[in-house]
Short mmCIF file of C-alpha atoms and ligand atoms in Angstrom, two decimals:
data_model
loop_
_atom_site.label_atom_id
_atom_site.label_comp_id
_atom_site.label_asym_id
_atom_site.label_seq_id
_atom_site.Cartn_x
_atom_site.Cartn_y
_atom_site.Cartn_z
CA MET K 930 59.59 7.82 28.43
CA LYS K 931 59.70 6.10 25.65
CA ALA K 932 60.02 2.19 24.28
CA ARG K 933 63.25 0.55 23.25
CA ALA K 934 63.31 0.02 19.42
CA PHE K 935 61.76 -2.80 17.87
CA SER K 936 60.63 -4.43 14.87
CA TYR K 937 57.16 -4.69 14.16
CA PHE K 938 54.82 -7.58 12.09
CA ARG K 939 51.35 -7.20 11.67
CA ALA K 940 50.33 -11.00 11.37
CA ALA K 941 46.91 -11.71 8.90
CA THR K 942 46.59 -15.30 10.25
CA ILE K 943 46.89 -17.33 13.66
CA ASP K 944 49.91 -19.31 11.93
CA GLN K 945 51.66 -16.56 10.64
CA ALA K 946 51.56 -14.74 14.43
CA LEU K 947 52.45 -18.01 16.05
CA ASP K 948 55.25 -18.56 13.30
CA ALA K 949 56.58 -15.44 13.57
CA HIS K 950 56.72 -15.65 17.46
CA ALA K 951 58.62 -19.09 17.22
CA ARG K 952 61.31 -17.54 14.75
CA ALA K 953 61.79 -14.27 17.13
CA GLY K 954 62.16 -16.79 20.47
CA ASP K 955 61.74 -14.84 23.40
CA ASP K 956 62.23 -11.69 21.29
CA ALA K 957 58.93 -11.45 20.66
CA ARG K 958 55.66 -10.13 22.31
CA PHE K 959 52.21 -10.08 20.67
CA ILE K 960 50.14 -7.31 21.17
CA ALA K 961 46.54 -6.61 21.11
CA GLY K 962 45.17 -3.55 22.57
CA GLY K 963 48.20 -2.54 24.03
CA GLN K 964 46.50 -0.71 27.28
CA SER K 965 49.00 -2.80 28.97
CA LEU K 966 51.72 -3.73 26.85
CA VAL K 967 52.59 -0.36 25.44
CA PRO K 968 52.69 1.24 29.02
CA ALA K 969 54.95 -1.55 29.95
CA LEU K 970 57.47 -1.15 27.19
CA SER K 971 57.17 2.46 27.66
CA LEU K 972 58.74 2.31 31.02
CA ARG K 973 61.24 -0.64 29.38
CA LEU K 974 59.69 -3.26 31.83
CA GLN K 975 59.68 -5.27 28.58
CA ALA K 976 62.19 -4.89 25.57
CA PRO K 977 61.17 -7.11 23.23
CA ARG K 978 62.94 -6.84 19.41
CA LEU K 979 59.85 -7.62 17.80
CA LEU K 980 56.00 -6.70 18.50
CA ILE K 981 53.94 -9.14 16.42
CA ASP K 982 50.40 -7.38 15.80
CA ILE K 983 47.50 -9.49 16.62
CA THR K 984 44.39 -7.04 15.90
CA HIS K 985 43.93 -8.09 12.08
CA ILE K 986 43.57 -11.93 12.55
CA ASP K 987 39.82 -12.06 11.60
CA GLU K 988 40.03 -15.82 13.29
CA LEU K 989 40.33 -13.78 16.24
CA ARG K 990 37.31 -11.67 16.23
CA GLY K 991 33.43 -12.49 16.78
CA VAL K 992 30.72 -13.54 19.34
CA ARG K 993 28.96 -16.72 18.90
CA ARG K 994 26.96 -19.31 20.41
CA ASP K 995 28.76 -22.91 19.91
CA GLY K 996 26.84 -25.84 21.42
CA GLY K 997 26.33 -24.85 25.58
CA TYR K 998 28.90 -21.97 24.62
CA LEU K 999 29.03 -18.73 23.94
CA ARG K 1000 32.41 -18.51 22.36
CA ILE K 1001 33.95 -15.03 22.55
CA GLY K 1002 36.84 -13.76 20.30
CA ALA K 1003 39.74 -13.05 21.67
CA LEU K 1004 40.08 -9.56 20.36
CA THR K 1005 36.60 -8.94 21.58
CA ARG K 1006 37.01 -5.18 22.46
CA HIS K 1007 35.75 -4.45 26.20
CA CYS K 1008 33.39 -1.99 25.38
CA GLU K 1009 31.57 -4.67 23.23
CA MET K 1010 31.33 -6.39 26.21
CA LEU K 1011 28.76 -4.00 26.93
CA SER K 1012 27.29 -3.51 23.50
CA GLU K 1013 26.81 -7.00 21.94
CA PRO K 1014 23.73 -8.52 22.75
CA LEU K 1015 24.54 -12.10 22.87
CA ILE K 1016 26.81 -11.35 25.65
CA ALA K 1017 24.48 -9.05 27.69
CA GLU K 1018 21.94 -12.43 27.18
CA PHE K 1019 24.36 -15.47 27.92
CA ALA K 1020 26.98 -14.00 29.94
CA PRO K 1021 25.54 -11.29 31.77
CA LEU K 1022 28.48 -11.20 34.54
CA LEU K 1023 30.66 -9.99 32.18
CA HIS K 1024 28.02 -6.89 31.02
CA ALA K 1025 27.95 -6.49 34.31
CA ALA K 1026 31.96 -6.45 34.94
CA ALA K 1027 32.76 -4.37 31.97
CA PRO K 1028 31.90 -0.71 33.45
CA PHE K 1029 34.35 -1.16 35.97
CA VAL K 1030 37.22 -2.05 33.43
CA ALA K 1031 39.19 0.91 33.51
CA HIS K 1032 38.08 4.31 31.42
CA PRO K 1033 36.16 4.56 28.51
CA ALA K 1034 38.91 5.01 25.94
CA ILE K 1035 40.82 2.36 27.32
CA ARG K 1036 37.79 0.55 26.81
CA ASN K 1037 37.82 1.06 23.43
CA ARG K 1038 41.03 -0.33 22.53
CA GLY K 1039 41.76 -3.36 25.39
CA THR K 1040 40.72 -6.75 24.97
CA PHE K 1041 39.24 -9.64 26.21
CA GLY K 1042 41.88 -11.87 25.61
CA GLY K 1043 44.63 -9.90 26.29
CA SER K 1044 43.09 -9.02 29.92
CA VAL K 1045 43.23 -12.80 30.38
CA ALA K 1046 46.22 -13.35 29.08
CA LEU K 1047 48.02 -10.49 31.21
CA ALA K 1048 46.07 -12.32 33.93
CA ASP K 1049 46.55 -9.37 36.14
CA PRO K 1050 45.39 -10.19 39.79
CA ALA K 1051 43.40 -6.82 40.29
CA SER K 1052 41.55 -6.87 36.76
CA GLU K 1053 37.93 -7.93 36.90
CA PHE K 1054 37.85 -10.26 33.54
CA PRO K 1055 40.38 -12.78 34.35
CA ALA K 1056 38.21 -13.36 37.62
CA MET K 1057 35.05 -13.69 36.19
CA THR K 1058 36.36 -16.52 33.93
CA LEU K 1059 36.71 -18.65 37.08
CA ALA K 1060 33.11 -17.93 38.50
CA LEU K 1061 31.87 -18.29 35.33
CA ASP K 1062 33.11 -21.66 34.62
CA ALA K 1063 34.85 -20.63 31.57
CA GLU K 1064 37.36 -22.71 29.41
CA ILE K 1065 40.38 -20.57 27.59
CA GLU K 1066 41.00 -22.17 23.79
CA ILE K 1067 44.69 -21.94 23.30
CA ALA K 1068 46.62 -21.89 20.17
CA GLY K 1069 50.24 -23.01 19.91
CA PRO K 1070 52.88 -24.20 17.60
CA SER K 1071 51.70 -28.12 18.63
CA GLY K 1072 47.53 -27.40 18.11
CA SER K 1073 45.20 -26.03 19.71
CA CYS K 1074 43.39 -27.07 23.45
CA ARG K 1075 40.76 -25.71 25.79
CA VAL K 1076 41.82 -25.35 29.75
CA LYS K 1077 39.25 -24.60 32.47
CA ALA K 1078 39.47 -21.02 33.68
CA ASP K 1079 40.13 -23.14 37.15
CA ASP K 1080 43.58 -24.61 35.83
CA PHE K 1081 44.60 -21.42 34.06
CA PHE K 1082 45.77 -19.03 36.31
CA LEU K 1083 49.05 -20.04 38.07
CA ASP K 1084 50.96 -17.56 40.03
CA LEU K 1085 51.44 -13.58 39.71
CA PHE K 1086 51.41 -12.91 35.99
CA GLU K 1087 51.50 -16.66 35.48
CA THR K 1088 49.37 -19.14 33.91
CA ALA K 1089 48.81 -22.08 31.52
CA LEU K 1090 50.21 -19.88 28.53
CA GLN K 1091 53.34 -20.98 27.22
CA PRO K 1092 55.30 -18.37 25.45
CA GLY K 1093 54.59 -18.01 21.67
CA GLU K 1094 50.81 -19.56 22.53
CA LEU K 1095 47.86 -17.09 21.72
CA ILE K 1096 44.65 -17.09 23.46
CA THR K 1097 41.91 -17.61 20.50
CA ALA K 1098 38.73 -17.20 21.98
CA VAL K 1099 37.11 -17.84 25.85
CA TYR K 1100 33.99 -20.25 26.10
CA VAL K 1101 31.70 -19.34 28.43
CA PRO K 1102 28.68 -21.65 29.52
CA LEU K 1103 25.69 -19.97 28.72
CA PHE K 1104 23.69 -17.99 30.70
CA LYS K 1105 20.46 -20.49 32.22
CA ALA K 1106 16.97 -19.58 33.57
CA ASP K 1107 17.78 -20.78 36.94
CA GLN K 1108 20.55 -18.92 37.30
CA ARG K 1109 21.70 -15.56 39.22
CA PHE K 1110 25.03 -13.56 38.90
CA ALA K 1111 26.21 -10.43 40.99
CA PHE K 1112 29.53 -8.19 40.31
CA ASP K 1113 30.33 -5.42 42.82
CA GLU K 1114 33.89 -3.76 43.84
CA LEU K 1115 35.13 -1.25 46.26
CA ALA K 1116 37.74 1.38 44.46
CA ARG K 1117 38.88 4.57 45.83
CA ARG K 1118 37.70 5.88 42.26
CA ARG K 1119 35.82 4.76 39.58
CA GLY K 1120 37.56 3.16 36.67
CA ASP K 1121 40.49 2.75 39.43
CA TYR K 1122 41.54 -0.86 39.98
CA ALA K 1123 39.53 -2.23 42.96
CA LEU K 1124 40.65 -2.71 46.49
CA VAL K 1125 38.70 -5.79 46.57
CA GLY K 1126 36.08 -7.21 43.48
CA CYS K 1127 34.21 -9.99 43.71
CA GLY K 1128 32.13 -11.80 40.80
CA MET K 1129 29.65 -14.72 41.34
CA LEU K 1130 27.12 -17.00 39.45
CA ALA K 1131 24.57 -19.11 41.36
CA THR K 1132 22.30 -22.11 40.04
CA PHE K 1133 19.16 -22.10 41.93
CA THR K 1134 16.46 -24.46 42.39
CA GLY K 1135 13.54 -22.43 43.59
CA GLU K 1136 15.53 -20.33 46.49
CA ARG K 1137 17.57 -23.03 47.39
CA VAL K 1138 21.08 -23.16 46.25
CA ASP K 1139 22.59 -26.00 44.10
CA ASP K 1140 26.00 -24.67 43.17
CA ILE K 1141 27.55 -21.40 43.16
CA ARG K 1142 30.80 -20.50 42.30
CA ILE K 1143 32.40 -16.94 43.66
CA SER K 1144 35.27 -15.39 42.31
CA PHE K 1145 37.52 -12.63 44.22
CA PHE K 1146 40.30 -10.08 42.62
CA SER K 1147 42.62 -7.53 44.14
CA VAL K 1148 43.14 -9.85 47.34
CA GLY K 1149 46.39 -12.43 46.01
CA ASN K 1150 48.44 -13.06 43.53
CA THR K 1151 45.47 -14.64 41.38
CA PRO K 1152 42.07 -14.36 40.70
CA THR K 1153 40.61 -16.52 43.63
CA ARG K 1154 38.05 -18.96 44.33
CA VAL K 1155 36.60 -19.05 47.62
CA LYS K 1156 36.12 -22.55 47.53
CA GLY K 1157 34.96 -22.76 51.47
CA ALA K 1158 32.56 -20.21 51.19
CA GLU K 1159 31.07 -21.73 48.18
CA ALA K 1160 30.59 -25.08 50.19
CA THR K 1161 28.86 -23.55 53.06
CA LEU K 1162 26.18 -21.77 50.55
CA ILE K 1163 25.64 -24.99 48.77
CA GLY K 1164 21.76 -25.84 49.87
CA SER K 1165 21.01 -22.80 51.69
CA SER K 1166 18.70 -20.12 50.86
CA LEU K 1167 21.22 -17.79 51.49
CA GLU K 1168 19.74 -17.04 55.03
CA ALA K 1169 21.57 -14.63 57.33
CA GLU K 1170 23.24 -17.32 59.07
CA ARG K 1171 24.70 -18.83 56.11
CA ILE K 1172 26.11 -15.92 54.89
CA ALA K 1173 27.32 -14.75 57.86
CA ALA K 1174 29.02 -18.37 58.02
CA ALA K 1175 30.25 -17.86 54.40
CA GLN K 1176 31.52 -14.35 55.24
CA ALA K 1177 33.47 -16.12 57.98
CA ALA K 1178 34.68 -18.86 55.84
CA LEU K 1179 36.61 -16.12 53.79
CA GLU K 1180 39.26 -16.55 56.44
CA GLY K 1181 40.70 -19.74 55.20
CA ASP K 1182 39.78 -18.97 51.44
CA LEU K 1183 41.89 -15.52 51.31
CA ALA K 1184 45.50 -14.79 52.13
CA PRO K 1185 45.47 -10.91 50.94
CA PRO K 1186 49.03 -9.60 50.57
CA ASP K 1187 50.68 -7.59 52.88
CA SER K 1188 50.76 -4.05 51.46
CA ASP K 1189 51.36 -0.77 53.28
CA GLU K 1190 48.63 0.90 51.92
CA VAL K 1191 45.87 -1.71 52.83
CA PRO K 1192 47.12 -3.97 55.53
CA PRO K 1193 45.94 -7.69 55.14
CA ALA K 1194 43.22 -7.37 57.59
CA MET K 1195 41.61 -4.68 55.92
CA ARG K 1196 41.09 -6.06 52.56
CA LEU K 1197 39.82 -9.55 54.64
CA HIS K 1198 37.18 -7.06 56.15
CA LEU K 1199 36.30 -5.16 53.15
CA ALA K 1200 35.72 -8.92 50.75
CA ARG K 1201 33.59 -10.12 53.76
CA VAL K 1202 31.31 -6.79 53.72
CA LEU K 1203 31.49 -7.40 49.78
CA LEU K 1204 30.17 -10.94 49.54
CA GLY K 1205 27.43 -9.86 52.25
CA ARG K 1206 26.22 -7.52 50.31
CA MET K 1207 26.44 -9.39 47.08
CA LEU K 1208 25.05 -12.23 48.76
CA GLY K 1209 22.09 -10.35 50.07
CA ARG K 1210 21.22 -9.02 46.55
CA LEU K 1211 21.62 -12.70 44.92
CA GLY K 1212 18.83 -13.62 47.83
CA GLU K 1213 16.47 -11.22 46.29
CA GLY K 1214 17.00 -12.17 42.53
CA ALA K 1215 19.27 -9.87 41.60
CA MET M 690 53.58 -4.76 6.11
CA SER M 691 51.98 -8.35 5.40
CA GLY M 692 54.26 -11.36 4.98
CA PHE M 693 56.83 -12.04 7.35
CA ASP M 694 60.05 -11.43 6.93
CA GLN M 695 62.81 -12.63 8.92
CA THR M 696 64.86 -9.62 8.23
CA LEU M 697 62.78 -7.17 10.58
CA LEU M 698 64.04 -8.73 13.30
CA ASP M 699 67.82 -7.58 12.23
CA ASP M 700 67.38 -3.77 11.70
CA ALA M 701 65.04 -2.91 14.04
CA ASP M 702 65.57 0.74 13.98
CA GLU M 703 64.45 1.22 10.34
CA THR M 704 61.71 2.97 9.30
CA VAL M 705 58.24 2.15 7.98
CA ARG M 706 55.74 3.98 5.91
CA VAL M 707 52.43 4.26 7.39
CA GLN M 708 49.31 5.99 5.46
CA LEU M 709 46.79 7.65 7.47
CA THR M 710 43.68 9.60 7.18
CA VAL M 711 44.29 11.83 9.41
CA ASN M 712 41.19 14.86 9.82
CA GLY M 713 40.05 14.09 6.42
CA ARG M 714 43.09 14.14 4.41
CA ARG M 715 45.54 11.48 3.32
CA VAL M 716 49.08 11.84 4.56
CA ALA M 717 51.73 9.52 4.54
CA CYS M 718 55.01 9.65 6.79
CA GLU M 719 58.04 7.13 7.66
CA VAL M 720 57.76 6.42 11.03
CA ALA M 721 60.15 4.12 13.61
CA PRO M 722 57.75 1.35 15.34
CA ARG M 723 58.81 2.77 18.73
CA GLU M 724 56.73 6.20 17.62
CA THR M 725 53.55 6.55 19.66
CA LEU M 726 50.65 7.76 17.52
CA VAL M 727 51.08 11.06 19.73
CA ASP M 728 54.56 11.60 18.71
CA CYS M 729 53.77 11.26 15.24
CA LEU M 730 50.84 13.45 15.28
CA ARG M 731 52.71 15.97 16.86
CA ASN M 732 55.99 15.56 15.47
CA GLU M 733 55.90 14.23 11.99
CA LEU M 734 52.03 15.98 10.93
CA GLU M 735 52.68 18.92 13.40
CA LEU M 736 49.27 18.29 15.20
CA THR M 737 50.14 19.55 18.30
CA GLY M 738 46.86 19.68 19.48
CA THR M 739 46.71 16.37 20.87
CA HIS M 740 49.27 16.83 24.04
CA ALA M 741 51.30 13.94 26.06
CA GLY M 742 50.92 14.34 29.67
CA CYS M 743 51.35 11.06 31.51
CA GLU M 744 52.00 8.68 27.99
CA MET M 745 50.54 6.32 30.68
CA GLY M 746 47.15 6.28 29.89
CA ALA M 747 46.00 7.94 33.25
CA CYS M 748 45.70 11.47 32.33
CA GLY M 749 43.97 11.45 28.99
CA ALA M 750 45.45 14.41 27.06
CA CYS M 751 46.49 12.53 24.45
CA LEU M 752 42.83 11.52 23.29
CA VAL M 753 41.93 11.54 19.48
CA GLN M 754 39.12 9.67 17.32
CA LEU M 755 40.74 6.75 15.89
CA ASP M 756 38.12 5.19 13.50
CA GLY M 757 35.49 7.17 15.38
CA ARG M 758 36.21 6.36 18.92
CA ALA M 759 37.98 7.74 21.49
CA VAL M 760 41.44 6.12 22.21
CA HIS M 761 44.60 7.28 24.00
CA SER M 762 47.51 8.02 21.19
CA CYS M 763 49.83 7.86 24.07
CA LEU M 764 48.60 3.66 24.02
CA MET M 765 49.13 2.92 20.48
CA PHE M 766 52.33 3.26 18.21
CA ALA M 767 51.90 4.61 15.10
CA VAL M 768 52.48 1.67 12.82
CA GLN M 769 49.24 0.11 14.34
CA ALA M 770 47.58 3.19 12.86
CA ASP M 771 48.43 2.12 9.43
CA GLY M 772 45.51 2.79 7.53
CA ALA M 773 43.49 4.09 9.95
CA THR M 774 40.97 7.41 10.35
CA ILE M 775 41.93 9.77 13.23
CA ASN M 776 40.44 13.06 13.83
CA THR M 777 42.31 14.99 16.19
CA ILE M 778 41.20 18.49 18.09
CA GLU M 779 41.93 20.37 15.18
CA GLY M 780 40.13 18.15 13.21
CA LEU M 781 37.01 18.42 15.25
CA SER M 782 37.24 22.25 15.84
CA GLU M 783 37.59 22.57 11.62
CA THR M 784 34.50 20.79 11.01
CA GLY M 785 32.52 22.58 13.38
CA VAL M 786 31.27 19.74 15.27
CA ILE M 787 32.30 20.37 18.55
CA ALA M 788 31.68 24.19 18.41
CA ASP M 789 29.03 24.35 21.03
CA LEU M 790 31.00 22.47 23.12
CA GLN M 791 33.65 24.78 22.80
CA ALA M 792 31.89 27.94 23.14
CA GLU M 793 30.03 26.16 26.42
CA PHE M 794 33.59 25.30 27.73
CA HIS M 795 34.78 28.61 27.10
CA ARG M 796 31.84 30.59 28.87
CA ARG M 797 31.89 28.66 31.80
CA ASN M 798 35.49 28.80 32.25
CA ALA M 799 36.06 25.07 32.01
CA LEU M 800 39.21 25.68 30.87
CA GLN M 801 42.38 27.77 32.52
CA CYS M 802 45.32 26.63 31.31
CA GLY M 803 44.18 24.40 28.61
CA PHE M 804 46.35 21.57 28.65
CA CYS M 805 43.77 18.95 29.20
CA THR M 806 41.02 20.47 27.22
CA PRO M 807 41.24 18.85 23.52
CA GLY M 808 41.17 15.80 25.18
CA MET M 809 38.12 16.56 27.20
CA LEU M 810 36.43 18.21 23.89
CA VAL M 811 37.12 14.39 22.50
CA ASN M 812 35.77 12.28 25.48
CA ALA M 813 33.00 14.87 25.80
CA HIS M 814 32.15 14.74 21.93
CA GLU M 815 32.16 11.12 22.14
CA LEU M 816 29.95 10.77 25.18
CA LEU M 817 27.00 12.68 23.59
CA SER M 818 27.32 10.99 20.71
CA GLN M 819 26.27 7.91 22.21
CA VAL M 820 24.21 9.00 25.19
CA ALA M 821 22.31 12.20 23.78
CA GLN M 822 21.28 13.21 27.46
CA PRO M 823 23.59 11.65 29.73
CA SER M 824 23.41 12.37 33.92
CA ARG M 825 25.78 14.30 35.94
CA GLU M 826 27.16 10.72 36.98
CA GLU M 827 27.59 9.49 33.39
CA ILE M 828 29.48 12.61 32.31
CA ARG M 829 31.72 12.21 35.30
CA ASP M 830 32.05 8.59 34.50
CA ALA M 831 32.96 9.25 31.06
CA LEU M 832 35.76 12.29 32.29
CA SER M 833 36.83 9.32 35.13
CA GLY M 834 40.05 9.14 32.99
CA ASN M 835 40.73 12.32 32.47
CA TYR M 836 42.90 14.67 34.81
CA CYS M 837 42.70 18.49 34.80
CA ARG M 838 45.04 20.25 36.95
CA CYS M 839 43.06 24.09 36.86
CA THR M 840 39.25 23.56 37.35
CA GLY M 841 38.06 20.97 39.40
CA TYR M 842 35.86 19.42 36.76
CA GLU M 843 32.40 20.77 38.38
CA ALA M 844 33.16 23.78 35.45
CA ILE M 845 33.68 20.67 32.77
CA VAL M 846 30.63 18.33 34.16
CA ASP M 847 28.00 21.76 33.55
CA ALA M 848 29.10 22.78 30.13
CA ILE M 849 28.78 19.26 28.68
CA GLU M 850 25.32 18.93 30.74
CA ALA M 851 24.43 22.40 29.16
CA VAL M 852 25.49 21.35 25.69
CA ALA M 853 23.40 17.94 25.96
CA GLN M 854 20.43 19.90 26.74
CA ALA M 855 20.67 22.75 23.65
CA ARG M 856 21.49 19.61 21.35
CA ASP M 857 18.29 18.23 22.56
CA GLN M 858 16.26 20.94 22.12
CA GLY M 859 17.62 21.39 18.54
CA GLY M 860 20.08 25.07 19.60
CA GLY M 861 23.33 22.91 19.12
CA THR M 862 25.16 23.17 16.04
CA LYS M 863 25.31 19.37 15.84
C1 FAD D 1343 45.16 4.09 32.90
C2 FAD D 1343 44.42 2.32 32.94
C3 FAD D 1343 43.70 1.78 33.54
C4 FAD D 1343 43.25 0.47 33.65
N1 FAD D 1343 42.17 0.00 34.70
C5 FAD D 1343 42.14 -1.33 34.38
C6 FAD D 1343 41.17 -1.83 35.20
O1 FAD D 1343 40.28 -1.23 36.26
N2 FAD D 1343 40.58 -3.15 34.80
C7 FAD D 1343 41.39 -4.07 34.24
O2 FAD D 1343 41.10 -5.30 34.54
N3 FAD D 1343 42.33 -3.72 32.86
C8 FAD D 1343 42.50 -2.29 33.32
N4 FAD D 1343 43.38 -1.79 32.69
C9 FAD D 1343 44.23 -2.27 31.80
C10 FAD D 1343 43.50 -2.44 30.42
O3 FAD D 1343 42.02 -3.05 30.21
C11 FAD D 1343 43.75 -3.40 29.15
O4 FAD D 1343 43.30 -3.22 28.34
C12 FAD D 1343 44.02 -5.56 29.50
O5 FAD D 1343 44.78 -5.56 30.74
C13 FAD D 1343 44.86 -6.03 28.59
O6 FAD D 1343 44.68 -6.05 27.05
P1 FAD D 1343 45.01 -5.45 25.83
O7 FAD D 1343 44.66 -6.51 24.70
O8 FAD D 1343 44.85 -4.25 26.25
O9 FAD D 1343 46.35 -6.09 25.76
P2 FAD D 1343 47.96 -5.86 25.20
O10 FAD D 1343 48.55 -4.97 26.39
O11 FAD D 1343 47.90 -5.64 24.06
O12 FAD D 1343 48.75 -7.28 26.52
C14 FAD D 1343 48.75 -7.27 27.44
C15 FAD D 1343 49.44 -8.98 27.42
O13 FAD D 1343 49.06 -10.01 26.75
C16 FAD D 1343 49.46 -10.22 25.91
N5 FAD D 1343 48.67 -11.23 25.21
C17 FAD D 1343 47.65 -10.09 24.37
N6 FAD D 1343 46.42 -10.57 23.77
C18 FAD D 1343 46.93 -11.78 23.62
C19 FAD D 1343 46.36 -13.34 23.53
N7 FAD D 1343 45.27 -13.19 22.34
N8 FAD D 1343 47.03 -14.57 23.33
C20 FAD D 1343 47.92 -14.23 23.75
N9 FAD D 1343 48.49 -13.26 24.53
C21 FAD D 1343 48.10 -12.45 24.81
C22 FAD D 1343 50.47 -9.57 25.61
O14 FAD D 1343 51.23 -10.28 24.81
C23 FAD D 1343 50.89 -8.98 26.43
O15 FAD D 1343 51.98 -9.49 27.18
C24 FAD D 1343 44.03 -0.57 32.73
C25 FAD D 1343 44.54 -0.12 31.74
C26 FAD D 1343 45.39 1.16 32.04
C27 FAD D 1343 46.46 1.87 30.82
S1 FES D 1344 49.29 11.21 27.57
FE1 FES D 1344 48.09 9.44 26.91
S2 FES D 1344 47.02 9.54 28.56
FE2 FES D 1344 48.45 11.11 29.43
S1 FES D 1345 42.53 23.60 32.10
FE1 FES D 1345 44.77 23.45 33.04
S2 FES D 1345 44.81 20.93 33.05
FE2 FES D 1345 42.91 21.30 32.97
#
């Protein structure tokens, strides 16, 4: 199928992009990598009258240190998550997640900002912003602000982003020497969306967990932090019984949606298996 | 293509002139914004080696090189490519950079109907230009977005592996 006719505008600055969107009202969409938007247009799930291409806006590019954060520009492509040394060093959880995002050619075009803006509950990166306690920088007609990932994902494909607002960058606290991370997912086939996926970041004193953030994807309407499981692990040294307690706590943390393909009980079981594996690895220093 | 113009909103069917460097030649064409790059290549430029299968990013038949990287030409509009450098399977064939891959695909029956083959070759070419000696696992991973309905993949993986080894021993055409 083909997209319905639309006009195209290539923005050179953030202001131009915001201005164009404001003038077009609800009838415009920003296009970044287009790896989700183009199929949606082709299927006519969406039919805006104006596409605003943001990929030529230099202000949205680049990865750099900014105080205690790594500032990752919205246009950073998925393949750059794999190749950019600053990401490997200061946001290794994103580096670990990147090979699981779609296929190589899609990673060559898809952008980090686009993935976070779309907030697909089955996507890797939105969930990782939660595990990382990242902040999302948003530019809108009334100025710019930063929103914590905890406050960003509201419901199915619904975020704190208002129509006409742009994600300009994501700020990720720099990875520290006393931290460990783990990422994994269960999928039917490499490159497919996960049945269940998870990323975690923990801060240790010796072998004791001082703080841990665990985020699941593909188990609900939004990426989901499992606060009950996190709480059972604080102060532990990831002993077998504490891991079992965290696995049990998932029952209260997760509410997998009903689906014919994967019944909720099975998804919850897979989440427990994945959590157990990953905490085991974290205990071994992974 | 710069400077916002309110009239853009009023005539959604107008065509846009895009300039591309395709297979080493500078070309210009008039496209409607809704025209995908694969349609532009096939219909306007008559480069029909790039195939349109699913038109959803799932099958990989439409892969081309855009500014040196493999991308799905069904997942972008031709207007977005304005100013870009594109190599299609025709260009990669003419320059001979994939002659060894093509020969090996032929030798090992890594194709039957050939519908998926241009995309497989573009993908294999990119893989080998980034990783000189990929493992079979890495080859499979790289091809995970390419569907072939005929061969069952084993021969395709064999062919790519054989070319990687031959190039390593200096026997490739690279
Ligand atoms: C076959 C296939 C398999 C895939 N598999 C996976 C997978 O396993 N995991 C995964 O995570 N993704 C997967 N994807 C999606 C892909 O990773 C996309 O790249 C990503 O979801 C969206 O990024 P994009 O830059 O392409 O955004 P686009 O498609 O350009 O835009 C997506 C949405 O976000 C908006 N948007 C984009 N950028 C911004 C911004 N900076 N500010 C505000 N709004 C913005 C757009 O208006 C649009 O509504 C897959 C896609 C395909 C086609
Ligand atoms: S036609 Fe582009 S991926 Fe199938
Ligand atoms: S050779 Fe026929 S689809 Fe691959």
